[in-house]
PDB file of C-alpha atoms and ligand atoms in Angstrom:
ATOM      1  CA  UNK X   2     155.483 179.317  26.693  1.00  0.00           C
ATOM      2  CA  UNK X   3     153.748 181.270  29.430  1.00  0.00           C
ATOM      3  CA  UNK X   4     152.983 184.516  29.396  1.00  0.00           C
ATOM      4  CA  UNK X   5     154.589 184.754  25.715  1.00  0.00           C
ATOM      5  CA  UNK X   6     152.406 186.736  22.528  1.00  0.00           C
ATOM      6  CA  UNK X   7     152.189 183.583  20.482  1.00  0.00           C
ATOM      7  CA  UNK X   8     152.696 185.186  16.317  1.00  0.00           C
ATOM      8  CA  UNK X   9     149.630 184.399  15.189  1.00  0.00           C
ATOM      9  CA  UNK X  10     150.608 183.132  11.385  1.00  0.00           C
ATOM     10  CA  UNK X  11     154.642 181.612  11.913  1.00  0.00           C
ATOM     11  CA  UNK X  12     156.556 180.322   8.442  1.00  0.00           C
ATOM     12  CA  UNK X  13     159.278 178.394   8.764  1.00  0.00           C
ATOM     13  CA  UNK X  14     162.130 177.827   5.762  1.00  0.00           C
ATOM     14  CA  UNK X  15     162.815 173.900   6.223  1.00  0.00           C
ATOM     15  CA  UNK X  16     166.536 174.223   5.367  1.00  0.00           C
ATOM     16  CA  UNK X  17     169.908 171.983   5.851  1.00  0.00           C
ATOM     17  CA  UNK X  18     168.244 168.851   5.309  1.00  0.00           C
ATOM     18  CA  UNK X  19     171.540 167.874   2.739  1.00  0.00           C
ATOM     19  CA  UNK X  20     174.300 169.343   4.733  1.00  0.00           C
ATOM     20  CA  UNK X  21     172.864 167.403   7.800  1.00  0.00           C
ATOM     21  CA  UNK X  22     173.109 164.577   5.539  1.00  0.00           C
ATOM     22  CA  UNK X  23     176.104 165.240   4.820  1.00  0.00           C
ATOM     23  CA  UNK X  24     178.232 165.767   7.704  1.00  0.00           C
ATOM     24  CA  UNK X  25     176.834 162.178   8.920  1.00  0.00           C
ATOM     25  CA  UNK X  26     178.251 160.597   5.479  1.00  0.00           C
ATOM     26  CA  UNK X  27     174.941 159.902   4.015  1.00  0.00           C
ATOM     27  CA  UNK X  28     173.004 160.781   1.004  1.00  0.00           C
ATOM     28  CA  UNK X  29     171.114 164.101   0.763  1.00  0.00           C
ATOM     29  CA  UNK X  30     167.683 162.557   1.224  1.00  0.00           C
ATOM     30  CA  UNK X  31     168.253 160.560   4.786  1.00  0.00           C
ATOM     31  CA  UNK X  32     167.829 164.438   5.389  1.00  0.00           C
ATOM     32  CA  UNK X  33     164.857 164.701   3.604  1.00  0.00           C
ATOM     33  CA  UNK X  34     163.585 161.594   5.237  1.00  0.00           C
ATOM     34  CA  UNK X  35     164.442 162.961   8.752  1.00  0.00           C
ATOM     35  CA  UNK X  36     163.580 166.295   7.482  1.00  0.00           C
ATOM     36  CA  UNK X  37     160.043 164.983   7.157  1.00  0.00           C
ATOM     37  CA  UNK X  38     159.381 164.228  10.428  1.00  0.00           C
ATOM     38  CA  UNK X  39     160.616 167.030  11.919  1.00  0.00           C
ATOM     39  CA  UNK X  40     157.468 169.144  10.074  1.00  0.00           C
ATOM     40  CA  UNK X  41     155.329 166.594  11.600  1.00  0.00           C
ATOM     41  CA  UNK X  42     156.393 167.482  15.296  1.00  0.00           C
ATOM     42  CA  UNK X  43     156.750 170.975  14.386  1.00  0.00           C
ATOM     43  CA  UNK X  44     153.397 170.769  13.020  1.00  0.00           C
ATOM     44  CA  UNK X  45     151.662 168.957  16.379  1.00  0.00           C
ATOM     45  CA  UNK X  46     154.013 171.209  18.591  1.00  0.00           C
ATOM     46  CA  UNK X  47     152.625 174.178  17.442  1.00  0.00           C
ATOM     47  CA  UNK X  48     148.722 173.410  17.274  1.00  0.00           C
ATOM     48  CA  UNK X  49     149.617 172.511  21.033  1.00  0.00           C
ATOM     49  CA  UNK X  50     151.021 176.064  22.191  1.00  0.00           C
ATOM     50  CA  UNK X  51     148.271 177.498  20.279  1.00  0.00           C
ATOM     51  CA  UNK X  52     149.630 179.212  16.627  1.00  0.00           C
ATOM     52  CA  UNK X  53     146.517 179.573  14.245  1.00  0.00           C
ATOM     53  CA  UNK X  54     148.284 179.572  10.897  1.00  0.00           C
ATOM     54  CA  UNK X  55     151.735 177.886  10.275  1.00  0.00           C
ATOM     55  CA  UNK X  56     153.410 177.958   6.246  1.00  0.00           C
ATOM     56  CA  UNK X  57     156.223 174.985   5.580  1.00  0.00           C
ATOM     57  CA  UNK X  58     158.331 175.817   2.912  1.00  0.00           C
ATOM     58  CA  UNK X  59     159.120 172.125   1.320  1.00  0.00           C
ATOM     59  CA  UNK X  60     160.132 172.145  -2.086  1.00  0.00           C
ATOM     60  CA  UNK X  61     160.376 175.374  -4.247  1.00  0.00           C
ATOM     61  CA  UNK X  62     159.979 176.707  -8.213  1.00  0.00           C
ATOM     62  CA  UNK X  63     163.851 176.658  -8.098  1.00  0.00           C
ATOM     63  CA  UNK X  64     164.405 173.645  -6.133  1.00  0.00           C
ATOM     64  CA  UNK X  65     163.277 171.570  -9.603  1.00  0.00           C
ATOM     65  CA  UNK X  66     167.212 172.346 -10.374  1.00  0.00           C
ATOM     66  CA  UNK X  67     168.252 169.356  -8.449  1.00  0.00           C
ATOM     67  CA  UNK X  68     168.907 166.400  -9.342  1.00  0.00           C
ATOM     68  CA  UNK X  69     166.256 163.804 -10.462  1.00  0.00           C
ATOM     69  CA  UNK X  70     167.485 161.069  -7.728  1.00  0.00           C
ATOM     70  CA  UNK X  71     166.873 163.646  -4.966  1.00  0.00           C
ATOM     71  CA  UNK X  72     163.589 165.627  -6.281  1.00  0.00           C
ATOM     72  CA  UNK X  73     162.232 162.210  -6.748  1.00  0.00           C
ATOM     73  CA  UNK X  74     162.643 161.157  -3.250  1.00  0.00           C
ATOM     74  CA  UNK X  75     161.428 164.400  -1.673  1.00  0.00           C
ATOM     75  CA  UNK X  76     157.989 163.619  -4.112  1.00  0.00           C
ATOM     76  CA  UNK X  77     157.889 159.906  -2.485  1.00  0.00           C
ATOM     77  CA  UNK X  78     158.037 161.865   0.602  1.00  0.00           C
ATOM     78  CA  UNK X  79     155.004 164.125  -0.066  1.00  0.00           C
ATOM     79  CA  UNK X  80     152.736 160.811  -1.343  1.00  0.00           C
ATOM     80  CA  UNK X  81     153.762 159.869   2.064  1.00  0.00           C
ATOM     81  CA  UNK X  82     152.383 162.748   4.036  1.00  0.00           C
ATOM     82  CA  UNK X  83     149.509 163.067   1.595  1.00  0.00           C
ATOM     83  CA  UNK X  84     148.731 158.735   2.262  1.00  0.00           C
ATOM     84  CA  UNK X  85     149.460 159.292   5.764  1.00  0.00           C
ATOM     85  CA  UNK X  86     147.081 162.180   5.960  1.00  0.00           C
ATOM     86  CA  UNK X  87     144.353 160.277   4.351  1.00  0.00           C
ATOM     87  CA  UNK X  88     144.685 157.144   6.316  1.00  0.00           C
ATOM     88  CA  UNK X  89     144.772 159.429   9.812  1.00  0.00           C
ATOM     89  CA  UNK X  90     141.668 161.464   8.552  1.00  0.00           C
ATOM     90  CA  UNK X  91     139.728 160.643  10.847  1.00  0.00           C
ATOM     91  CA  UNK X  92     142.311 161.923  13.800  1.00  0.00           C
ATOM     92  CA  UNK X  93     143.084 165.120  11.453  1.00  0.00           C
ATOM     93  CA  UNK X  94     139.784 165.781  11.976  1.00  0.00           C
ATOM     94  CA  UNK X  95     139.321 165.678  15.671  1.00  0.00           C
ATOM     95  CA  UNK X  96     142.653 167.350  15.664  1.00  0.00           C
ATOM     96  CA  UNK X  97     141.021 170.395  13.741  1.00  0.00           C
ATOM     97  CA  UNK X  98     143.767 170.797  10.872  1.00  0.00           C
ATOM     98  CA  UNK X  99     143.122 172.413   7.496  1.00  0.00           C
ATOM     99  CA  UNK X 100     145.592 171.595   5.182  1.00  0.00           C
ATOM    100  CA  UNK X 101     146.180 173.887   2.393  1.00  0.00           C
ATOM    101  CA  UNK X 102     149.443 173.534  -0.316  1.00  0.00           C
ATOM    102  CA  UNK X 103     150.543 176.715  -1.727  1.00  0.00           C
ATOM    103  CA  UNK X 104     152.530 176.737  -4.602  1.00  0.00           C
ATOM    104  CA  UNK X 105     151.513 175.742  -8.506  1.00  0.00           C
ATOM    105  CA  UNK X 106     149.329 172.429  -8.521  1.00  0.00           C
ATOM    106  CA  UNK X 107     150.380 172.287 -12.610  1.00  0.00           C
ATOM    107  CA  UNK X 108     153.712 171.331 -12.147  1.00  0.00           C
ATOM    108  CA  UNK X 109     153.205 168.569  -9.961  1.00  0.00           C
ATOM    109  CA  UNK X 110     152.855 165.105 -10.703  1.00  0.00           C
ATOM    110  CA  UNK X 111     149.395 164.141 -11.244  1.00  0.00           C
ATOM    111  CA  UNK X 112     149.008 161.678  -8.228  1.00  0.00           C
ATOM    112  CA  UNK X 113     150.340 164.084  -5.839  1.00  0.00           C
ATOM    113  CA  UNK X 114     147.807 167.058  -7.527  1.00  0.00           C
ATOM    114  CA  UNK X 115     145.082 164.400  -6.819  1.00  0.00           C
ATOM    115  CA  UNK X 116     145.846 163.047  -3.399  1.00  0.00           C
ATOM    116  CA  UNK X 117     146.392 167.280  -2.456  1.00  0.00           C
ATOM    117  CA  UNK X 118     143.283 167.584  -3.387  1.00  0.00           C
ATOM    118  CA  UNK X 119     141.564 164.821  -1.458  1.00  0.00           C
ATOM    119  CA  UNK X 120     143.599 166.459   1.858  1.00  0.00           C
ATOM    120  CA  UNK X 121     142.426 169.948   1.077  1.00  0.00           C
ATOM    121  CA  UNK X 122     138.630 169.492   0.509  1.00  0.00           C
ATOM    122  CA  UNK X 123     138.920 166.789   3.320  1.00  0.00           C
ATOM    123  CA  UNK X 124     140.076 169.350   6.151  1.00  0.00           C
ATOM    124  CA  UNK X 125     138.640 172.773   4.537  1.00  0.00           C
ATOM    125  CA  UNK X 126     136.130 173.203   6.893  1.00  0.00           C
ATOM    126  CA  UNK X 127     138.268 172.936   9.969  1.00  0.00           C
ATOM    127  CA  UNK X 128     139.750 175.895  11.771  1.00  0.00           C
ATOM    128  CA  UNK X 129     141.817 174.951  14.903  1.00  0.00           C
ATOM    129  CA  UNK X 130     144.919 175.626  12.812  1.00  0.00           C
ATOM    130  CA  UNK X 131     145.854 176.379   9.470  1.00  0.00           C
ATOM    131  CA  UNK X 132     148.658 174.801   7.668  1.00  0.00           C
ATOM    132  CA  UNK X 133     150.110 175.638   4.665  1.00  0.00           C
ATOM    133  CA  UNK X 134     152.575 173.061   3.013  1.00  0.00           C
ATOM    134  CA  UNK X 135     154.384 175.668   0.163  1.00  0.00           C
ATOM    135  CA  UNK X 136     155.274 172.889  -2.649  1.00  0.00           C
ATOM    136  CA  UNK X 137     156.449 173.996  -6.156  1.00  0.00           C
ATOM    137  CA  UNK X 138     155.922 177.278  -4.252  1.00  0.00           C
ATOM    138  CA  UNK X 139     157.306 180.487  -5.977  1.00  0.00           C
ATOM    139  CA  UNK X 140     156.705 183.836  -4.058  1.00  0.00           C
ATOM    140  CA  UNK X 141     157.802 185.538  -8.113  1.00  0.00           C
ATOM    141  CA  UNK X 142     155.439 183.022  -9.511  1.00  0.00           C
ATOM    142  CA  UNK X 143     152.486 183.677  -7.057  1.00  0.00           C
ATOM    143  CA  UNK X 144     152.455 187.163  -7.275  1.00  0.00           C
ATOM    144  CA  UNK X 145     152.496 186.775 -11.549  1.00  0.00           C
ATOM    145  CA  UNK X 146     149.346 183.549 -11.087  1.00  0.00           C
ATOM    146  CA  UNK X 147     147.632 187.173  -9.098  1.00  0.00           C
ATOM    147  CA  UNK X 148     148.523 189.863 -11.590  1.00  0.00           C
ATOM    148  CA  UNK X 149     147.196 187.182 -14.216  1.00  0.00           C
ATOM    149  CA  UNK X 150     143.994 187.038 -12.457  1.00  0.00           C
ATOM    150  CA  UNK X 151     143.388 190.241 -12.195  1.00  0.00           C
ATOM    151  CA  UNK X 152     144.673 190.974 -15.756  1.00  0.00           C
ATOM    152  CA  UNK X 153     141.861 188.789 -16.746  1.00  0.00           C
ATOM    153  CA  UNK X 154     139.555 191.047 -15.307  1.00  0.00           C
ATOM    154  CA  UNK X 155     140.331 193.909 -17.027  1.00  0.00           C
ATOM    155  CA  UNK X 156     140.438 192.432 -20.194  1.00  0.00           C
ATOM    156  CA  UNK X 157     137.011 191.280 -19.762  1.00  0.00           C
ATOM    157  CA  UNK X 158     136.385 194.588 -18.977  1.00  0.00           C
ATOM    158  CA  UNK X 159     135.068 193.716 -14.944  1.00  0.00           C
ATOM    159  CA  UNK X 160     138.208 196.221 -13.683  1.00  0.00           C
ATOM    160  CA  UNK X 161     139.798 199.031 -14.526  1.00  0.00           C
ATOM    161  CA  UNK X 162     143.650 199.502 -13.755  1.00  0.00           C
ATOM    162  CA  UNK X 163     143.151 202.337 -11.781  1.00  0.00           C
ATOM    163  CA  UNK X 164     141.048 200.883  -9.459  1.00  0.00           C
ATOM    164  CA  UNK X 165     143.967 197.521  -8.504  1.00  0.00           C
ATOM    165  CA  UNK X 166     144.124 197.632  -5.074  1.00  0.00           C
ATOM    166  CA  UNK X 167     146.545 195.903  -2.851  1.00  0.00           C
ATOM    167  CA  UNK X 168     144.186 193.657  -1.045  1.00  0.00           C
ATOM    168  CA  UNK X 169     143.231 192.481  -4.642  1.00  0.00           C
ATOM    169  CA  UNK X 170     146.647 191.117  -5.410  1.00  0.00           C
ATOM    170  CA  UNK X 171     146.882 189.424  -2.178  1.00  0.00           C
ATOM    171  CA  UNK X 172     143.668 188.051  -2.773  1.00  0.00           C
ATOM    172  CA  UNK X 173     145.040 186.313  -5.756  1.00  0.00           C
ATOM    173  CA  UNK X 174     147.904 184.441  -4.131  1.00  0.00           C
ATOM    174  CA  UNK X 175     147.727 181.210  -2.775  1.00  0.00           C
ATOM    175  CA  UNK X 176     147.663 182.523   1.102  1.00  0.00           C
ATOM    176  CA  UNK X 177     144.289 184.156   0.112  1.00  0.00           C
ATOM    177  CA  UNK X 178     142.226 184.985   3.218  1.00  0.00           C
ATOM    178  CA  UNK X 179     144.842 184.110   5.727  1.00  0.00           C
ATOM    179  CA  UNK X 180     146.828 187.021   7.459  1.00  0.00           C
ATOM    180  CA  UNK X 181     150.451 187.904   6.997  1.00  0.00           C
ATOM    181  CA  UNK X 182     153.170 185.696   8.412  1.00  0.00           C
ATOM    182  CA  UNK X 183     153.965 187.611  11.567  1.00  0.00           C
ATOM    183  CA  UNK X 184     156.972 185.390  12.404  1.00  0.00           C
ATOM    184  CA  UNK X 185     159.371 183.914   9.457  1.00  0.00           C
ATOM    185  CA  UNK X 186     162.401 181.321  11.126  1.00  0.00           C
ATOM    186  CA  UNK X 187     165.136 180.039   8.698  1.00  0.00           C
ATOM    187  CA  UNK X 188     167.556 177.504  10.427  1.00  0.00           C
ATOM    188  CA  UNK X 189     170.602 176.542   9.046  1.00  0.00           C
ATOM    189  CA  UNK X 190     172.236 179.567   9.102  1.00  0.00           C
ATOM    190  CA  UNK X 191     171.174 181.165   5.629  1.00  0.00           C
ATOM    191  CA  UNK X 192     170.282 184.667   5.368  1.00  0.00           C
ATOM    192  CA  UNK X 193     167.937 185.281   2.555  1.00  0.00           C
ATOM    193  CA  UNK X 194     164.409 184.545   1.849  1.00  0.00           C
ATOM    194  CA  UNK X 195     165.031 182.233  -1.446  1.00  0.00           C
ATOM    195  CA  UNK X 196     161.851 183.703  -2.854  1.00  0.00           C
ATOM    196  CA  UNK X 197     159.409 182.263  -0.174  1.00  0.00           C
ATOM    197  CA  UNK X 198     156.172 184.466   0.568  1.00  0.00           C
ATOM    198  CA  UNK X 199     157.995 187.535  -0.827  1.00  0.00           C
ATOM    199  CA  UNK X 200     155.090 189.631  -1.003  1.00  0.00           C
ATOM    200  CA  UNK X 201     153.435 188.839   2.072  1.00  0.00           C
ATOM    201  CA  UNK X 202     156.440 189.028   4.450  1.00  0.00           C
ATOM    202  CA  UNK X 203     156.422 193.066   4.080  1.00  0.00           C
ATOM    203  CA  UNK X 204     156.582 193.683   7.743  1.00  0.00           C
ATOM    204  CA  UNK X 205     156.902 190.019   9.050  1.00  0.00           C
ATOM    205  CA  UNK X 206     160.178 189.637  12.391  1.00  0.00           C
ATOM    206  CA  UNK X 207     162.543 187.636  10.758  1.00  0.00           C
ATOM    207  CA  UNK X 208     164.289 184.983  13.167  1.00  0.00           C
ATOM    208  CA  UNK X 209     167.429 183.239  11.661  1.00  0.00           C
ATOM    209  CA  UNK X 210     168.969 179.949  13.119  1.00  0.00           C
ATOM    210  CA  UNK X 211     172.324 177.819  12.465  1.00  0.00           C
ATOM    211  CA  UNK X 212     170.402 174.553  13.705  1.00  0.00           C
ATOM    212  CA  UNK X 213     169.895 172.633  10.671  1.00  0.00           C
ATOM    213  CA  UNK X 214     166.320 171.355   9.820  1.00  0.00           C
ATOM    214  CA  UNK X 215     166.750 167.905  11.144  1.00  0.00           C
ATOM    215  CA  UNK X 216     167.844 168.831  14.330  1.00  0.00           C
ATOM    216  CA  UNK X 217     165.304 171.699  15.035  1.00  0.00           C
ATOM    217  CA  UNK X 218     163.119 170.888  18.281  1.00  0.00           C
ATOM    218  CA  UNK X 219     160.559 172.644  19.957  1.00  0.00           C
ATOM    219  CA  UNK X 220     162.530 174.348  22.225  1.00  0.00           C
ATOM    220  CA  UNK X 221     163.911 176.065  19.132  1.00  0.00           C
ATOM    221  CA  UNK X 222     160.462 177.127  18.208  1.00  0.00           C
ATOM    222  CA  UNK X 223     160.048 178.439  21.223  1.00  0.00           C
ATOM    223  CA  UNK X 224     163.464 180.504  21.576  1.00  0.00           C
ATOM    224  CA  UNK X 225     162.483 181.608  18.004  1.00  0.00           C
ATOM    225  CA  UNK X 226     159.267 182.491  19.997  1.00  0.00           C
ATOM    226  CA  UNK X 227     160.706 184.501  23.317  1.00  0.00           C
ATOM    227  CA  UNK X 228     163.251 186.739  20.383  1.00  0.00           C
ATOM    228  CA  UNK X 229     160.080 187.599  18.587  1.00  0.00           C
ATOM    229  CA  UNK X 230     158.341 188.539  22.126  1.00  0.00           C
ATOM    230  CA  UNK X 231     161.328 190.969  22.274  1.00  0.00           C
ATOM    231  CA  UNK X 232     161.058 192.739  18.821  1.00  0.00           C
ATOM    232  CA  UNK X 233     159.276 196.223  18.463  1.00  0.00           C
ATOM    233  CA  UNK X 234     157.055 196.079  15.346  1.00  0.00           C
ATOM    234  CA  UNK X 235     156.233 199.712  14.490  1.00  0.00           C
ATOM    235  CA  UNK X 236     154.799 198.731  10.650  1.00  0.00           C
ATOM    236  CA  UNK X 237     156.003 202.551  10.025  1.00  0.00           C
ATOM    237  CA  UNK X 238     154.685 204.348  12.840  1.00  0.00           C
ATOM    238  CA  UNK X 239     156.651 205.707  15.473  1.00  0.00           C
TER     239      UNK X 239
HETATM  240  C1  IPE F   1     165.806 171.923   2.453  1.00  0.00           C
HETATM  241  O1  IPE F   1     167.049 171.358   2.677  1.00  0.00           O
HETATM  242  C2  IPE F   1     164.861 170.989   1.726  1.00  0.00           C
HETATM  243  C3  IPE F   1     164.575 171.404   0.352  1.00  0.00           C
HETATM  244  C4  IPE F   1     164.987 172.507  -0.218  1.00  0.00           C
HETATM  245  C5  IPE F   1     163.759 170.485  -0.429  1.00  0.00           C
HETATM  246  P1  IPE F   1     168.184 171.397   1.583  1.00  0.00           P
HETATM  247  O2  IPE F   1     168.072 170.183   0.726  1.00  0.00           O
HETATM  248  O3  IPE F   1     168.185 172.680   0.856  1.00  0.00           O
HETATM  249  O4  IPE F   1     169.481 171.281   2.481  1.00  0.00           O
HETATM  250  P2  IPE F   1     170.856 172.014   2.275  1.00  0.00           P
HETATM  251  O5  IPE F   1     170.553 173.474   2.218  1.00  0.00           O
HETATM  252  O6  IPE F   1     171.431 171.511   0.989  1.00  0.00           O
HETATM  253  O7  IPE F   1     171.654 171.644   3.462  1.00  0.00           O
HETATM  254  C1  IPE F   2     164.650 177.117   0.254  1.00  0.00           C
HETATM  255  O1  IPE F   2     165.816 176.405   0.470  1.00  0.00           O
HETATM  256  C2  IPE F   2     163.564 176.188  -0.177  1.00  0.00           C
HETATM  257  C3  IPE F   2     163.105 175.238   0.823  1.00  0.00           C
HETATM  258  C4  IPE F   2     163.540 175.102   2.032  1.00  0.00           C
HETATM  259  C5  IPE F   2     162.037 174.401   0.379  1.00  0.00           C
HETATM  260  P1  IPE F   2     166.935 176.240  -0.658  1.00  0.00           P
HETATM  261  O2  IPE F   2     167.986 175.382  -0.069  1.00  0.00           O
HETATM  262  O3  IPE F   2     166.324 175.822  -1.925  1.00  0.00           O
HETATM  263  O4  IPE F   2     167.446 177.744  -0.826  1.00  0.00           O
HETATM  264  P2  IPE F   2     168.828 178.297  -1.363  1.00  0.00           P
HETATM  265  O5  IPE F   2     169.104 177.614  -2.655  1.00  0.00           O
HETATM  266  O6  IPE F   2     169.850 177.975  -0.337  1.00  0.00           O
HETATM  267  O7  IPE F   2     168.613 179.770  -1.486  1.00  0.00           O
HETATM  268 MG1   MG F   3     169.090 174.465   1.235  1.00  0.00          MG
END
């Protein structure tokens, strides 16, 4: 990775965990399983080459649609992380990670809401890298939890309508503070967003992938790296 502009905020779409599955004759959530690890590489891999904020996109608003078999396994997978994290504070700590979930806590099962919470307030006052785990994450539903917020405030009369701002919705979304995704990688070979960080990917390089999630490696982080070192971002300027 020398001499490469390393994005500062990268998300990454963890997709093709089933078909990977799939094509070895096994159930949808060996993918998940294997899936699972792959974030935590990715994860390590990318504090090491020096990215400040990275979003995972694990389990979406829509993705409730499956079936119970398989969303319950992918929540045995968070407690998991979220046990793992806890037991490892300690190197977490020394490792400068602060954890943040995006996505709507409310839905959730309450164990997970709790244990999330324990992670969060345990790492928010680190800063060697920010991650972002996006888990009954919406980008439609984020942007409506900001316009509520802000709704609020004009009902209690703190805000007038005219004066809404941009900066004030994206202050009311769950990536609040942290700067655009610069970088957004989708392996698998799907073309579409699936309503991940809709608002806040206005002018983000888009880098898609037919790797599937399982099998993504470094070195495909880092050739997802050297394209973005070759795009021209103009963010409407000539
Ligand atoms: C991504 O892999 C993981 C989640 C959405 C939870 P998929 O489970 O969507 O894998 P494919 O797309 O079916 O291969
Ligand atoms: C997007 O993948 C969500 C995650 C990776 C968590 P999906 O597999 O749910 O997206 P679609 O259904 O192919 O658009
Ligand atoms: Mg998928």
């Amino acid at each position: 990775m020398n001499n490469m502009v390393i994005p500062e905020h990268i998300a990454i779409i963890m997709d093709g965990n089933g078909r990977w599955a799939k094509k070895r004759g096994l159930e949808r959530t060996e993918g998940h399983k294997v899936g699972a690890e792959v974030f935590r590489k990715i994860c390590s891999y990318a504090r090491e080459i020096g990215v400040k904020h990275i979003t995972f996109y694990a389990f979406s608003t829509e993705n409730w649609k499956r079936s119970k078999n398989e969303v319950d396994k992918i929540m045995e997978l968070f407690r998991r992380y979220l046990d793992e994290m806890e037991e490892r504070q300690g190197e977490n700590e020394e490792a400068g990670y602060n954890v943040r979930f995006l996505g709507a806590k409310e839905g959730l099962p309450e164990d997970i809401v709790s244990m999330i919470n324990v992670v969060e307030s345990n790492s928010c006052d680190k800063d060697k890298m920010f991650v972002n785990i996006a888990v009954n994450y919406g980008g439609r539903d984020e942007i409506v939890h900001s316009v509520k917020k802000i709704a609020e405030k004009i009902k209690n009369g703190e805000l007038s309508p005219e004066d809404i701002t941009e900066d004030m919705i994206s202050d009311g979304l769950y990536t609040a503070g942290q700067p655009d995704p610069d970088l957004i990688i989708r392996p698998s070979g799907e073309y579409r967003l699936s309503n991940f960080l809709i608002w806040q990917a206005a002018y983000a390089e888009f880098y898609y992938d037919d790797v599937l999630w399982p099998d993504f490696t470094p070195a495909d982080l880092d050739r997802a790296i050297e394209a973005y070192n070759h795009r021209n971002r103009r963010f409407g300027a000539v």
